[in-house]
Coordinates of C-alpha atoms in Angstrom, one line a residue:
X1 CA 0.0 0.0 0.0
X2 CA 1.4 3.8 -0.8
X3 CA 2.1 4.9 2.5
X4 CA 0.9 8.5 3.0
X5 CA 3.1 11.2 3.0
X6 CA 2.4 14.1 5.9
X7 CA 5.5 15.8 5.8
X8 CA 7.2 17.5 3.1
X9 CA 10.2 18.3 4.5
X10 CA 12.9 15.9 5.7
X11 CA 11.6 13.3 3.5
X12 CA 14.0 10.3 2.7
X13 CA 15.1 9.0 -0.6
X14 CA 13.1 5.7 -0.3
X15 CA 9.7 7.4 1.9
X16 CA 10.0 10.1 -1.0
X17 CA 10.3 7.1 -3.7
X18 CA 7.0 5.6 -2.5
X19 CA 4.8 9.1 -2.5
X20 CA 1.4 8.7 -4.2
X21 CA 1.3 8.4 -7.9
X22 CA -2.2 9.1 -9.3
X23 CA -3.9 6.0 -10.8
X24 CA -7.0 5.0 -13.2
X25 CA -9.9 4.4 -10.9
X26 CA -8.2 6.6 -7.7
X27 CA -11.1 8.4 -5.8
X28 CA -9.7 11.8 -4.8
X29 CA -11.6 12.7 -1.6
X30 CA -14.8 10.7 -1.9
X31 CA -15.2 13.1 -4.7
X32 CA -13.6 12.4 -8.2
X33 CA -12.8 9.3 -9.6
X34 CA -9.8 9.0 -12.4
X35 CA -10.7 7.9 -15.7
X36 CA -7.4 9.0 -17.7
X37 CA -4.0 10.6 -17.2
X38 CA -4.3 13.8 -19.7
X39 CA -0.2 13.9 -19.5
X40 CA 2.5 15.4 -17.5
X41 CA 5.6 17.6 -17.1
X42 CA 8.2 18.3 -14.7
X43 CA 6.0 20.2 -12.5
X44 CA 2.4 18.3 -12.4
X45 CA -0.1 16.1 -14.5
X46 CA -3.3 16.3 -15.2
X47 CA -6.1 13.7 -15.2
X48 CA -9.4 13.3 -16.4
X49 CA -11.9 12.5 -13.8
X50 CA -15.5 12.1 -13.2
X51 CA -17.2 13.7 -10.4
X52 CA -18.8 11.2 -8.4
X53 CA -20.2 13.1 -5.2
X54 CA -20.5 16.7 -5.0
X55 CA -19.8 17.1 -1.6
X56 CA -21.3 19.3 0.8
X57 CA -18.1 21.9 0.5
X58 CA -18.8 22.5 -3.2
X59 CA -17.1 25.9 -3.7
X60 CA -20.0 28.5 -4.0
X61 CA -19.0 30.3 -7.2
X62 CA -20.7 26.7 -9.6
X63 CA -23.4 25.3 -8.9
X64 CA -22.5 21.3 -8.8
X65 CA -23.8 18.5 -10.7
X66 CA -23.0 15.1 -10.2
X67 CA -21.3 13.1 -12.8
X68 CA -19.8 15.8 -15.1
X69 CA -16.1 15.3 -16.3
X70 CA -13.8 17.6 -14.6
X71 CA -9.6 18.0 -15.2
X72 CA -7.5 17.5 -11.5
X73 CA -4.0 18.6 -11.4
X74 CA -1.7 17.1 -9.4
X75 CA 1.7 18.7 -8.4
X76 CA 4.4 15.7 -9.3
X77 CA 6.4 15.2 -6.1
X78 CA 8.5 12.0 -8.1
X79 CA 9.8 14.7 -10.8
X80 CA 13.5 13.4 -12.4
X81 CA 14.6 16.7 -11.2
X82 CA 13.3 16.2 -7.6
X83 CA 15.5 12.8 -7.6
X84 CA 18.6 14.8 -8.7
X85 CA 18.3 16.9 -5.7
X86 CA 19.5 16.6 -1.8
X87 CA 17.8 15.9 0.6
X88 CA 17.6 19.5 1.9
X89 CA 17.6 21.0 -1.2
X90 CA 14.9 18.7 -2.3
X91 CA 12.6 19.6 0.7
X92 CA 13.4 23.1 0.5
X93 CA 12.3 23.1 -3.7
X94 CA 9.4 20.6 -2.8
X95 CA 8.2 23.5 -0.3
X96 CA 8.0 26.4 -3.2
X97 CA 6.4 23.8 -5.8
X98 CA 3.5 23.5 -2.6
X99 CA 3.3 27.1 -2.4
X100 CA 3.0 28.1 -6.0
X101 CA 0.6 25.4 -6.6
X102 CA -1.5 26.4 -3.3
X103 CA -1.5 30.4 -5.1
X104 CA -2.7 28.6 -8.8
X105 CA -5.6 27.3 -7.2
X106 CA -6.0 30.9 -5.3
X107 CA -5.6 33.0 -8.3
X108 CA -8.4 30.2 -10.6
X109 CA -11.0 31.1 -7.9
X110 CA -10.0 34.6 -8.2
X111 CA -10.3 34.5 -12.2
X112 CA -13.9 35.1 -12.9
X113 CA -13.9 34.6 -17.4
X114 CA -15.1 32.1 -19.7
X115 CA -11.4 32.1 -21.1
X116 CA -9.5 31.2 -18.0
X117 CA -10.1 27.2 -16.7
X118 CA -12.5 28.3 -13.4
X119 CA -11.8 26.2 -10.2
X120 CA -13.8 23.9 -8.8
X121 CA -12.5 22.5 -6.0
X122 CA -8.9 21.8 -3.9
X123 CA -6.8 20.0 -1.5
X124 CA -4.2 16.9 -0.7
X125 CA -4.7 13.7 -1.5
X126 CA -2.5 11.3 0.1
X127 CA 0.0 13.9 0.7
X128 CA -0.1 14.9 -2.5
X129 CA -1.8 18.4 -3.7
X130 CA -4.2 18.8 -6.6
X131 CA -6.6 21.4 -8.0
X132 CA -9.9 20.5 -9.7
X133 CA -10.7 22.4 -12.7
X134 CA -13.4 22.5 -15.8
X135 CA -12.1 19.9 -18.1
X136 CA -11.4 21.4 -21.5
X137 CA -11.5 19.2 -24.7
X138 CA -10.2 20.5 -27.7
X139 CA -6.6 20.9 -28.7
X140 CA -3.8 22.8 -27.6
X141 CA -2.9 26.0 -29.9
X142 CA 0.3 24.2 -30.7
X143 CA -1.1 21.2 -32.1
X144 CA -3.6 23.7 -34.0
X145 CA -1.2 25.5 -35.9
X146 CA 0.8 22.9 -36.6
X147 CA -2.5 21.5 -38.0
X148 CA -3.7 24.6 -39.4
X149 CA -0.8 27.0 -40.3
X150 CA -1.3 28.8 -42.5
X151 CA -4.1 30.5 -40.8
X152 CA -6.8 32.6 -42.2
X153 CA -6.3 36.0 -41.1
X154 CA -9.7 36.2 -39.3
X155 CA -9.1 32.6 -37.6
X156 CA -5.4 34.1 -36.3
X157 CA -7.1 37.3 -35.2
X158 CA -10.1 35.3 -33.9
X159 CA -8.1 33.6 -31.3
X160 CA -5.8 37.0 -30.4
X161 CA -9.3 38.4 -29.5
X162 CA -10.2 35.9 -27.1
X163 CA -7.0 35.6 -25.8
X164 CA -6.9 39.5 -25.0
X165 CA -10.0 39.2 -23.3
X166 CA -9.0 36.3 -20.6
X167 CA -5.7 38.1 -20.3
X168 CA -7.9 41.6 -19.5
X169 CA -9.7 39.2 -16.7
X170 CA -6.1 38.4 -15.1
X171 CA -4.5 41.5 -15.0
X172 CA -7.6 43.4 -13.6
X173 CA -6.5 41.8 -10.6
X174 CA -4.0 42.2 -11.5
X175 CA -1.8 38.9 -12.0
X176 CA 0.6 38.1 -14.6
X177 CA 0.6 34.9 -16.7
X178 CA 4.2 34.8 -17.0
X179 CA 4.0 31.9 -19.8
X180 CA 2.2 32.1 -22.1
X181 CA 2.8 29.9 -25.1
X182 CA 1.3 28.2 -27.7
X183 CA 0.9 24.5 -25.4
X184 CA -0.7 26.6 -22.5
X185 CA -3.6 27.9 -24.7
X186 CA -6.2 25.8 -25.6
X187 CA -9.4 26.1 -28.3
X188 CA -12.0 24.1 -26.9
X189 CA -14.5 21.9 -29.2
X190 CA -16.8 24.7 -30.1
X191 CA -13.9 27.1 -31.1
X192 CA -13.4 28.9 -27.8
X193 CA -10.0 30.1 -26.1
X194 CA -9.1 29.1 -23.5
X195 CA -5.7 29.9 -21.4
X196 CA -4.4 27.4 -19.0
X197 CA -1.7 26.5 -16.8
X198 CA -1.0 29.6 -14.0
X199 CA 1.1 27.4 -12.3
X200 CA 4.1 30.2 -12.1
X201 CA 1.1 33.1 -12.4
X202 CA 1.9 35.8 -10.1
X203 CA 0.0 38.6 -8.2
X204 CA 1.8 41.9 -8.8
X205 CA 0.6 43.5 -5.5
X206 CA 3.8 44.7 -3.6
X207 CA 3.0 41.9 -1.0
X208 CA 3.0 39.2 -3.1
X209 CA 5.3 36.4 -1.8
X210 CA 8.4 35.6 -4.2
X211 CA 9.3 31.7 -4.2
X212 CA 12.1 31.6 -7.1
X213 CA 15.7 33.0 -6.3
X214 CA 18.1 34.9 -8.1
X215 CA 19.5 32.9 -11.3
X216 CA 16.0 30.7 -11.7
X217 CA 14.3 31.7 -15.0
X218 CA 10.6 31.3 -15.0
X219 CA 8.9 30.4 -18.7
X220 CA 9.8 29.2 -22.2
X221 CA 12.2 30.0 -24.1
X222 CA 11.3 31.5 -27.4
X223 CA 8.4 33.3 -25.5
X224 CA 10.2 35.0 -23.2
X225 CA 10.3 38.9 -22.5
X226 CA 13.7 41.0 -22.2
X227 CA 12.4 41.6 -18.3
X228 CA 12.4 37.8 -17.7
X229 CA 15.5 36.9 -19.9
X230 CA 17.5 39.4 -17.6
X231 CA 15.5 38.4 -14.5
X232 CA 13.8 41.6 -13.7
X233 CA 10.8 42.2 -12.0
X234 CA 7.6 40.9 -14.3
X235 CA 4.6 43.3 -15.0
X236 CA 1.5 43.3 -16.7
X237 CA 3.2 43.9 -19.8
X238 CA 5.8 41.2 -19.4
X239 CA 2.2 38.9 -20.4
X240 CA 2.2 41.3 -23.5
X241 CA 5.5 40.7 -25.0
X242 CA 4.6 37.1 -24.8
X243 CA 1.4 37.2 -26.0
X244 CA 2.8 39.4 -29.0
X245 CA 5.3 36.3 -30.1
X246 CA 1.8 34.2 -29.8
X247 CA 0.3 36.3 -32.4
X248 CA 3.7 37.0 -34.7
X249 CA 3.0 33.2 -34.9
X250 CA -0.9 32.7 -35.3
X251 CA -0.3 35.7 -38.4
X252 CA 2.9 34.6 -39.9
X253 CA 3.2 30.6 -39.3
X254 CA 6.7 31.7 -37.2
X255 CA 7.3 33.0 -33.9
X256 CA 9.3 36.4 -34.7
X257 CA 12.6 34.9 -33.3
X258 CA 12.5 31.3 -34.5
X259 CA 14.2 28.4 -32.2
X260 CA 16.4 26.5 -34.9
X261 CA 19.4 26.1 -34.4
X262 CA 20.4 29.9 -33.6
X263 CA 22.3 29.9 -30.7
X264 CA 21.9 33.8 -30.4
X265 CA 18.0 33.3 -29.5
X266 CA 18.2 35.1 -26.3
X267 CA 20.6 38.1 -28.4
X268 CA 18.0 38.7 -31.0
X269 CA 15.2 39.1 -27.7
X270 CA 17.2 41.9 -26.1
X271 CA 18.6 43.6 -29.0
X272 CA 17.2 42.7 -32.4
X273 CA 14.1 44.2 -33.9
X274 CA 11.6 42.4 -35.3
X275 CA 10.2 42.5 -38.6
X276 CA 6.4 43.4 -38.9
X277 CA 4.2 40.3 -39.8
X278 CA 3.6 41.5 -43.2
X279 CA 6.9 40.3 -44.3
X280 CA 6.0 36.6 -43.7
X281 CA 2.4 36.9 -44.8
X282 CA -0.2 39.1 -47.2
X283 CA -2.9 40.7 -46.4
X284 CA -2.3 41.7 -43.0
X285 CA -3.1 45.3 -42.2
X286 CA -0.9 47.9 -41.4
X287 CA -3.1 48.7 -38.0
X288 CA -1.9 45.0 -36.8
X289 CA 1.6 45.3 -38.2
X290 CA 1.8 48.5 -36.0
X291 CA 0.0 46.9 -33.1
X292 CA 2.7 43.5 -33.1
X293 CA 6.3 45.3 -33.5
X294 CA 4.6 47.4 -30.3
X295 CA 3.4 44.8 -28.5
X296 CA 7.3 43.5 -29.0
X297 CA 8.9 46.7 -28.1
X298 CA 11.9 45.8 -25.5
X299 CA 10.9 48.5 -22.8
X300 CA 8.1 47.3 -21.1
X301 CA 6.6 50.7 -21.1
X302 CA 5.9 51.1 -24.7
X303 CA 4.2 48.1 -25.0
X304 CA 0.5 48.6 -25.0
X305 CA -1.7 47.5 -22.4
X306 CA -3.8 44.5 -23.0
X307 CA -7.0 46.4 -23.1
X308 CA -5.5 48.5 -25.5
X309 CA -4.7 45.4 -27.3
X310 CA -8.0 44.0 -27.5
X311 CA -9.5 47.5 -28.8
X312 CA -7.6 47.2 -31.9
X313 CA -8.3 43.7 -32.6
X314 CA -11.6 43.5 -32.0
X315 CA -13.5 45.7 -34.7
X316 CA -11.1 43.6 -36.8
X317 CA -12.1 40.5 -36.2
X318 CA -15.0 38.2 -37.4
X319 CA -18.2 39.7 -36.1
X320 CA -21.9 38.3 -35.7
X321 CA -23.2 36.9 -38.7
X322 CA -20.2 36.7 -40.6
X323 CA -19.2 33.4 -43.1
X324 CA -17.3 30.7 -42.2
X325 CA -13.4 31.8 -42.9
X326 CA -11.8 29.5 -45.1
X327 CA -9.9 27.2 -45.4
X328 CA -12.3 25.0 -42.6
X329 CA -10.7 24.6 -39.3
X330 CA -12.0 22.7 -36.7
X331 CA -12.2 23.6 -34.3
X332 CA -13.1 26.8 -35.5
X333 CA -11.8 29.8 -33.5
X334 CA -14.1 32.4 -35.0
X335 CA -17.6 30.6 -34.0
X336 CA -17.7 32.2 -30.5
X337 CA -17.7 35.9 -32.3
X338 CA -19.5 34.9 -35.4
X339 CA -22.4 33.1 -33.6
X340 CA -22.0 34.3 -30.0
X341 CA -25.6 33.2 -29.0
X342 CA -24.9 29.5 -29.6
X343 CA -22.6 29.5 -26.4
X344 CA -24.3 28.8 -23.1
X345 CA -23.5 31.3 -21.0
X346 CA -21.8 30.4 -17.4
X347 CA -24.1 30.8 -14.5
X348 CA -23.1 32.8 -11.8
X349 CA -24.4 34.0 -8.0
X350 CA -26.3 36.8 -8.4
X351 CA -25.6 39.5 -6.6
X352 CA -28.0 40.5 -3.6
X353 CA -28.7 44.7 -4.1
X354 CA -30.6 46.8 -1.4
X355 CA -34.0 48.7 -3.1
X356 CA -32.5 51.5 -4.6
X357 CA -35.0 52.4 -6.4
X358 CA -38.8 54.2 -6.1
X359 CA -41.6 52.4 -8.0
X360 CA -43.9 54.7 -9.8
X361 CA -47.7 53.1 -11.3
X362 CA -46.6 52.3 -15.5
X363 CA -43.6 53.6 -15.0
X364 CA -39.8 52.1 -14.8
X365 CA -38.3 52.4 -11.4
X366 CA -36.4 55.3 -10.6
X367 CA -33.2 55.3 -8.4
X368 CA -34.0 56.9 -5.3
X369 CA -30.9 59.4 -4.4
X370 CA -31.8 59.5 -0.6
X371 CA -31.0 55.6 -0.6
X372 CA -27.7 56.0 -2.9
X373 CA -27.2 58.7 0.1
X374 CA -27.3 56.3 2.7
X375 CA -25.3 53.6 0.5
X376 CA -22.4 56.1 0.1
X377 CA -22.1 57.0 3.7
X378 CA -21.8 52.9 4.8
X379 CA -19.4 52.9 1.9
X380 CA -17.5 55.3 3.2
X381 CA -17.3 54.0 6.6
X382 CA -16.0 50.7 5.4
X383 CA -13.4 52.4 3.5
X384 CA -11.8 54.9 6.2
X385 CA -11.2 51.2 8.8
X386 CA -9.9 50.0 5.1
X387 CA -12.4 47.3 4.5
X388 CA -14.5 47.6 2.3
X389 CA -17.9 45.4 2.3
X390 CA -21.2 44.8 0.7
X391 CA -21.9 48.9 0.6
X392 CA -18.7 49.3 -1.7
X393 CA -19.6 46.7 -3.6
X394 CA -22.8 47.8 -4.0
X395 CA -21.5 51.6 -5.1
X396 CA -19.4 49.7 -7.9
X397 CA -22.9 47.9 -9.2
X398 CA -24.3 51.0 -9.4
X399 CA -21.6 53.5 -10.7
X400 CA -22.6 53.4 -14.5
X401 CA -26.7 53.6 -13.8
X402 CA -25.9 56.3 -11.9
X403 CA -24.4 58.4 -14.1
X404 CA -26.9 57.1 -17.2
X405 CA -29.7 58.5 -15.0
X406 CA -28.2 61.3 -13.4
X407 CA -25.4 62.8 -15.8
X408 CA -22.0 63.8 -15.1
X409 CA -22.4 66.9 -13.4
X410 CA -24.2 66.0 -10.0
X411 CA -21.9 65.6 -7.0
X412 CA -24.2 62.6 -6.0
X413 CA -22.9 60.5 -8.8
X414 CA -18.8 61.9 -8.2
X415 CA -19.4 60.5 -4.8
X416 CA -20.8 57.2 -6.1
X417 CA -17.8 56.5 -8.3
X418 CA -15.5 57.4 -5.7
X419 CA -16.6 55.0 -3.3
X420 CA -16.5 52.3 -5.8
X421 CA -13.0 53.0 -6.7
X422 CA -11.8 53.6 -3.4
X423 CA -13.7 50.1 -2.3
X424 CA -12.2 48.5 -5.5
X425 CA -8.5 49.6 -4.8
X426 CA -8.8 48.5 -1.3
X427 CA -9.9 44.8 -1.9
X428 CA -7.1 44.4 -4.7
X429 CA -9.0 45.0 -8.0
X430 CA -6.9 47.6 -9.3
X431 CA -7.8 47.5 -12.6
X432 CA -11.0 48.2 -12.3
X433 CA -10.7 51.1 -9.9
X434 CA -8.2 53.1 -12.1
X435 CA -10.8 52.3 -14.8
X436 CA -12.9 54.3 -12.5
X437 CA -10.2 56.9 -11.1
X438 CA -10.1 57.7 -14.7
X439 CA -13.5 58.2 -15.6
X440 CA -14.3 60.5 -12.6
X441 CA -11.2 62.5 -13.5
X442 CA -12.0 62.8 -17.3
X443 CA -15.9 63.0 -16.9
X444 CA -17.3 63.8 -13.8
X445 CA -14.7 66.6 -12.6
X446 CA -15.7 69.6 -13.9
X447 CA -14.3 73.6 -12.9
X448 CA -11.1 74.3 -11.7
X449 CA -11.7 76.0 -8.4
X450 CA -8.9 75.1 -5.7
X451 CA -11.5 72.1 -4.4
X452 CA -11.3 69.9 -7.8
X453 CA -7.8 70.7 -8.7
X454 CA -7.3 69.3 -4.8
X455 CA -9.6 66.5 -6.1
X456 CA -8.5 65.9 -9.5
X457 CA -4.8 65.6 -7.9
X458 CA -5.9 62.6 -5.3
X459 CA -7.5 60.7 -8.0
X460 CA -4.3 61.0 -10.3
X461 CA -2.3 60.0 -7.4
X462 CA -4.6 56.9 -7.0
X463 CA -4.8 56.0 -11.0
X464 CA -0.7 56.3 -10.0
X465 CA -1.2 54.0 -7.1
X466 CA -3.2 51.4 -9.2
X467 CA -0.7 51.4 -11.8
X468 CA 2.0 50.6 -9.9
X469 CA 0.5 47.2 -9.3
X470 CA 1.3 46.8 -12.7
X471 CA 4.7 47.7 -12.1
X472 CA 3.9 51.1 -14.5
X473 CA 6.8 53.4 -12.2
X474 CA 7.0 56.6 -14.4
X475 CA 3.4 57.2 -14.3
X476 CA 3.6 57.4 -11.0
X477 CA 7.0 59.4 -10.3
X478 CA 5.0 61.8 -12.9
X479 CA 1.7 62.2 -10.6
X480 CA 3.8 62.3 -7.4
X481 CA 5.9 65.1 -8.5
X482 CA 2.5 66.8 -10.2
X483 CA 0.8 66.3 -7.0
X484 CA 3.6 68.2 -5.0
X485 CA 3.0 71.3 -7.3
X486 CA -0.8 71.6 -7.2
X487 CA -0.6 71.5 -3.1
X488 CA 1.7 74.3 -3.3
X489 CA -0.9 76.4 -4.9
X490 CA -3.8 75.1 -2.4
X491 CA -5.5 76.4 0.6
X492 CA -3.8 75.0 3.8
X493 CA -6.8 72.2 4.5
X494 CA -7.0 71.4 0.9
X495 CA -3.2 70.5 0.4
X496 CA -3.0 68.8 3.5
X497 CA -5.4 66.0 2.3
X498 CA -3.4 66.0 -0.8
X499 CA -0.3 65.9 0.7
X500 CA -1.3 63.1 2.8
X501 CA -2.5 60.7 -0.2
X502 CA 1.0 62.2 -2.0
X503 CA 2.7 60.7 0.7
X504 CA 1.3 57.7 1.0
X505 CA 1.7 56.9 -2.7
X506 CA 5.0 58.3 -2.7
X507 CA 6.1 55.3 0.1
X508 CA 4.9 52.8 -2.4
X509 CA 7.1 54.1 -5.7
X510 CA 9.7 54.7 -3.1
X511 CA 9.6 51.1 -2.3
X512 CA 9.0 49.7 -5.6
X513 CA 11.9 51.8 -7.2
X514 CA 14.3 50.3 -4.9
X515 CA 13.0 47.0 -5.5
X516 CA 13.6 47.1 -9.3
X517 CA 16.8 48.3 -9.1
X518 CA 18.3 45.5 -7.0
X519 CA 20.2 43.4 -9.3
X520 CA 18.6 40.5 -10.9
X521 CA 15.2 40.1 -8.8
X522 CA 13.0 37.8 -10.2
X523 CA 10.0 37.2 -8.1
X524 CA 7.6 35.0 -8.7

């Protein structure tokens, strides 16, 4: 019998030699039952299993139905490279594989989007750690072009559009990818993309904890960014170099630096620029040409953003009630934008909302501002003990019916999209709350009396803030140092509270800048 494994650390060779191995007809916590190993690689492997009892922990974000087919990951403690290893060494590397596969499984329930695998469940089986995740059949991208290449232009710009949109999900959060590559995305049987594998994802919030040391190189080589080559600090668009080479590759047939035999691969990453799509393949416009060799750029800050990204792609890609591309694939990449209503959309909780609104006989229901009011101040009073609750929540839910119904110009509505940010930037979601940082600054601020320059300078200093999760440091030594000027114009009590947010975000770039310029940091 395999003898369970408690311990992790201190394990012997011949203990560590008998450590569970996953087997056809295993039942993983009374729960799922094996059916088929899906493969391996040096870190995990993936089974297919069938849910057998849905357990009364079901994780609340699915609803659970017995007998559905489901993938569970296992992290591979009998790796050849574990072997290789001492015993201390092996315990200590065996302790970071435990962590980063604990944070995968964190950052899947996190990751709320048809194009990211969601998470259904979690834990240690026999000593051994596995996630549960929706099973998805289809075929990797790499097996698809080298199926399919070459592509049709609308196919290739098909799956660039859904792959912007899952990476928009992540780095809302924001967490970086970190490897994306051509086996780690995956079109599903009825054409949708589908990105997979965050196994060395990471959160870019200034707490996240780093579990790879100086000289270890996370990703693949060929996909790699400058920043990771030189084992800098990854950011948001460290995922955007990558997924550039992705689409150099769904366009052209090619990666733009191809393996082969070119010992100068890393060289040509760093130093050489590429050449725009349109010299491997016809037809491609110049708005994509322009969009790749940017997406490639070697300075991280003039690559675009992902959102950015998918607003160029997608008025160029297949839309609703568009033909078939051809040649045929199948799967066919461009069926989820060509016939978006033949995909069964996810169920999700529904979120509970207070009455916010005054019925009126015939009429549709108005919202009722003495409510919102009320809302706002709970809001607020979560926010200033820095937690924000159901009331923030609630404020973000409302922010864009708000200022459909009431305009731009009431304070009522300002107030609204100030507490969602506020709540939004406090729980993590930085994305979203510079998206709304920046719409009260370009929208809803209006005059330029010494109270909204006082205002317009704490929301530029938090846009600043939220951006530095992204790692995006100039932006923010640019609002710092723009900050410091408008106080100097204000009233005493005015550039007080901007001082004091200046401050605060100043501490943060203070302590990022000196992060990135320790010699070769490479967090993870």
């Amino acid at each position: 019998m395999v003898r369970e494994a408690k311990e992790l650390r201190g394990v012997d060779a011949d203990s560590y030699a008998e450590m569970y191995r996953p087997g056809t007809g295993d039942l993983i916590d009374g729960r799922y039952e094996l059916t088929e190993s899906l493969g391996k690689g040096g870190m995990a492997q993936v089974w297919r299993a069938r849910e057998v009892f849905p357990g009364h922990e079901a994780p609340e974000i699915h609803e659970v139905s017995a007998g559905r087919e489901v993938a569970v990951k296992f992290l591979r403690h009998d790796s050849e490279a574990l072997y290789a290893l001492g015993p201390e060494e092996r315990a200590a590397e065996l302790a970071v594989r435990n962590a980063r596969f604990r944070r995968e499984a964190t950052l899947l329930g996190a990751l709320d989007h048809p194009g990211i695998t969601e998470l259904y469940g979690s834990g240690s089986h026999r000593g051994v750690p596995y996630i549960a995740m929706r099973l998805v059949t289809g075929v990797s991208l790499r097996t698809f072009l080298d199926e399919h290449t070459p592509l049709p232009s609308a196919t290739a710009i098909a799956v660039a559009v859904q792959m912007a949109g899952a990476l928009a999900c992540a780095h809302t959060l924001p967490v970086v990818h970190r490897d994306l590559k051509p086996p780690n995305i995956m079109i599903d049987d009825e054409g949708a993309v589908v990105l997979i594998d965050f196994g060395i994802a990471k959160p870019l919030r200034a707490d996240a904890t780093r579990y790879t040391a100086h000289g270890s190189t996370l990703g693949t080589r060929g996909y790699l960014a400058p920043e990771q080559l030189l084992e800098r600090e990854p950011t948001a668009r460290t995922d955007v170099y990558c997924f550039g080479c992705v689409f150099y590759e769904l366009l052209t047939g090619r990666p733009p630096f191809p393996l082969g035999a070119d010992s100068g691969l890393t060289e040509r990453h760093l130093y050489e620029e590429p050449l725009p799509p349109s010299v491997y393949a016809a037809g491609i416009p110049e708005a994509i040409d322009d969009l790749v060799i940017r997406m490639l750029a070697k300075q991280p800050g003039q690559r675009p953003p992902v959102d950015e990204v998918l607003a160029v792609l997608a008025p160029l890609g297949p839309r609703p009630g568009d033909p078939e591309p051809r040649p045929r694939t199948h799967p066919d990449p461009t069926t989820p934008l060509r016939r978006p209503a033949d995909r069964a959309p996810r169920t999700h909780r529904a979120p509970t909302a207070p009455r916010l609104t005054s019925p009126v006989a015939g009429e549709e229901e108005w919202l009722d501002a003495r409510a919102v009011e009320l809302l706002c101040t709970r809001a607020e009073t979560e926010i200033a003990v820095g937690e924000p609750g159901d009331a923030a929540g609630r404020l973000h839910e409302l922010a864009q019916r708000v200022r459909r119904e009431w305009g731009t110009r009431r304070p009522l509505v300002r107030r609204v999209w100030r507490g969602a940010a506020d709540g939004l930037r406090l729980a993590g979601d930085f994305g979203s709350a510079a998206r709304l940082y920046q719409g009260i600054d370009g929208t809803l601020l209006h005059g330029d009396g010494p109270a909204e320059r006082a205002e317009r300078a704490v929301v530029r200093l938090r846009v600043a803030e939220c951006r530095l999760a992204f790692g995006e440091l100039d932006a923010a030594v640019f609002a710092v140092d723009a900050a410091g000027r408008t106080a100097a114009g204000l009233p005493r009590e005015l550039a007080v509270q901007v001082e004091s947010v200046r401050r605060e975000v100043d501490a943060q770039l203070s302590a990022r800048l000196a992060d990135a310029g320790g010699p070769g940091r490479a967090g993870v």
